[in-house]
Coordinates of C-alpha atoms in Angstrom, one line a residue:
A68 CA 0.4 -2.4 -19.6
C69 CA -2.0 -5.1 -18.1
E70 CA -1.8 -2.9 -15.1
K71 CA -4.1 -0.5 -17.1
A72 CA -5.9 -2.7 -19.1
G73 CA -7.2 -4.1 -15.6
E74 CA -5.6 -7.6 -16.5
W75 CA -3.5 -8.9 -13.2
E76 CA -3.6 -12.3 -13.3
R77 CA -1.7 -11.9 -17.1
A78 CA 0.1 -9.2 -15.6
L79 CA 1.2 -11.7 -12.4
E80 CA 1.6 -14.7 -15.2
L81 CA 4.3 -12.5 -17.6
F82 CA 5.8 -11.6 -14.2
G83 CA 5.9 -15.5 -13.4
S84 CA 7.6 -16.1 -16.6
M85 CA 10.4 -13.9 -16.0
L86 CA 11.7 -16.8 -13.8
L87 CA 11.7 -19.4 -16.7
C88 CA 13.0 -17.3 -19.2
K89 CA 16.1 -16.1 -16.6
V90 CA 15.3 -12.8 -16.3
Q91 CA 15.9 -11.2 -13.3
Q92 CA 13.2 -9.5 -11.3
N93 CA 14.2 -6.3 -9.6
T94 CA 12.1 -3.7 -7.9
I95 CA 10.6 -2.3 -11.0
S96 CA 8.9 -5.5 -12.3
F97 CA 7.9 -6.4 -9.1
N98 CA 6.0 -2.5 -8.7
A99 CA 4.6 -3.3 -12.2
A100 CA 2.7 -6.7 -10.7
I101 CA 2.0 -4.7 -7.7
S102 CA 0.2 -2.0 -9.6
A103 CA -2.0 -4.3 -11.8
C104 CA -3.0 -6.3 -8.5
E105 CA -3.8 -2.7 -6.9
K106 CA -5.7 -1.7 -9.6
A107 CA -7.8 -5.2 -9.3
G108 CA -8.5 -4.9 -5.5
E109 CA -6.2 -8.2 -5.3
W110 CA -4.7 -7.3 -1.7
E111 CA -3.6 -10.5 -1.1
N112 CA -1.6 -11.2 -4.3
A113 CA 0.3 -7.4 -3.5
V114 CA 1.2 -8.1 0.2
Q115 CA 2.2 -11.7 -1.1
L116 CA 4.5 -10.1 -4.1
I117 CA 6.0 -7.7 -1.1
R118 CA 7.2 -11.0 0.6
V119 CA 8.3 -12.1 -1.6
M120 CA 10.4 -9.5 -2.5
T121 CA 11.4 -9.8 0.9
Q122 CA 12.6 -13.0 0.9
I123 CA 14.4 -13.0 -2.1
E124 CA 16.1 -9.7 -0.9
V125 CA 14.8 -7.7 -3.7
E126 CA 15.0 -3.3 -2.5
L127 CA 11.1 -2.8 -1.5
D128 CA 10.7 1.0 -1.7
T129 CA 8.2 3.5 -0.9
I130 CA 6.2 3.0 -4.3
S131 CA 6.5 -0.8 -3.7
F132 CA 4.4 -0.4 0.1
N133 CA 2.4 2.5 -1.2
A134 CA 0.3 0.0 -4.1
V135 CA 0.0 -2.5 -1.3
I136 CA -1.3 0.1 1.0
S137 CA -3.7 1.2 -1.7
A138 CA -4.4 -2.4 -2.3
C139 CA -5.5 -3.0 0.9
E140 CA -7.7 -0.1 1.2
M141 CA -9.7 -1.1 -1.5
G142 CA -9.9 -4.5 0.3
C143 CA -11.3 -2.6 3.5
V144 CA -8.3 -4.6 5.6
W145 CA -7.2 -1.2 7.4
Q146 CA -5.5 -3.1 9.7
K147 CA -3.0 -4.0 7.1
A148 CA -2.4 -0.8 5.7
L149 CA -1.2 0.4 9.5
D150 CA 1.0 -2.9 9.6
L151 CA 3.0 -2.0 6.6
V152 CA 2.9 1.6 7.7
A153 CA 4.5 0.6 10.7
V154 CA 7.0 -2.1 8.6
M155 CA 8.3 1.3 6.8
A156 CA 8.7 3.0 9.7
R157 CA 10.9 0.5 11.1
T158 CA 12.8 0.3 8.0
D159 CA 14.6 2.9 5.8
V160 CA 11.6 3.1 3.3
E161 CA 10.0 7.2 2.9
L162 CA 6.9 7.7 4.2
D163 CA 5.3 10.3 2.1
T164 CA 1.7 12.0 1.4
I165 CA 0.7 9.1 -0.7
T166 CA 1.4 6.7 2.0
Y167 CA -0.2 8.3 4.8
S168 CA -3.5 9.4 2.9
A169 CA -3.9 6.0 1.6
A170 CA -3.3 4.5 5.1
I171 CA -6.3 7.0 6.0
S172 CA -8.2 6.0 3.8
A173 CA -8.5 2.5 4.5
C174 CA -9.1 3.4 7.8
E175 CA -12.1 5.6 6.3
S176 CA -13.4 3.1 4.3
M177 CA -14.2 1.0 7.5
G178 CA -15.1 4.1 9.7
A179 CA -12.3 3.4 12.2
W180 CA -11.9 7.3 12.6
E181 CA -9.3 6.8 16.0
K182 CA -6.8 5.0 13.6
A183 CA -7.4 8.0 10.8
L184 CA -6.9 10.7 13.3
E185 CA -4.1 8.9 14.7
V186 CA -2.0 8.6 11.4
L187 CA -2.8 12.0 10.3
S188 CA -1.2 12.7 13.6
V189 CA 1.8 11.2 13.2
M190 CA 2.3 12.1 9.9
A191 CA 2.2 16.4 11.5
Q192 CA 4.4 14.8 13.8
R193 CA 6.7 13.9 10.9
K194 CA 6.5 16.6 9.0
V195 CA 5.0 15.0 6.2
E196 CA 3.2 17.4 3.8
S197 CA -1.0 16.7 3.8
N198 CA -3.1 17.6 1.1
T199 CA -7.2 17.8 0.3
I200 CA -7.1 13.7 0.0
T201 CA -5.5 13.2 3.3
F202 CA -8.1 15.6 5.4
S203 CA -11.0 14.7 3.0
S204 CA -10.1 11.3 4.1
A205 CA -9.9 11.9 7.6
L206 CA -13.0 13.6 7.8
S207 CA -14.7 11.0 6.2
A208 CA -13.4 8.6 8.5
C209 CA -14.5 10.5 11.0
A210 CA -18.1 11.1 9.6
N211 CA -18.0 7.3 8.7
G212 CA -17.6 6.4 12.5
S213 CA -20.2 8.4 13.4
R214 CA -17.9 11.5 15.0
W215 CA -18.6 14.2 13.1

């Protein structure tokens, strides 16, 4: 509910109170908090949440990473988005169309057209289905980088 209302601070407060009430935090509760941060463009907090997940050994899934990558896109930190894609590639977490599209969009926002095309190429090599958003973001990255 907090995520949809844009109340990321309240969402993190509720999330933190789970510990005080001795309610176990899990992938679903972390993903809800990460999504609230994503919607508010709070990429630093989203990244911090996946660090905590790793530290306390809560399973990270595709949804966890995709939300943080999207938050990085909104925060115009394309390199951090690509770092997260690399982490996913080294683990057993599935990279999907949303993962790659969000990473390409992060590159687009900063005109990092070469990186956007590199991600698109890796996506094709791994036989991950692309969509209109994927190609539109790649084209926009080229346009933003004056490579049109």
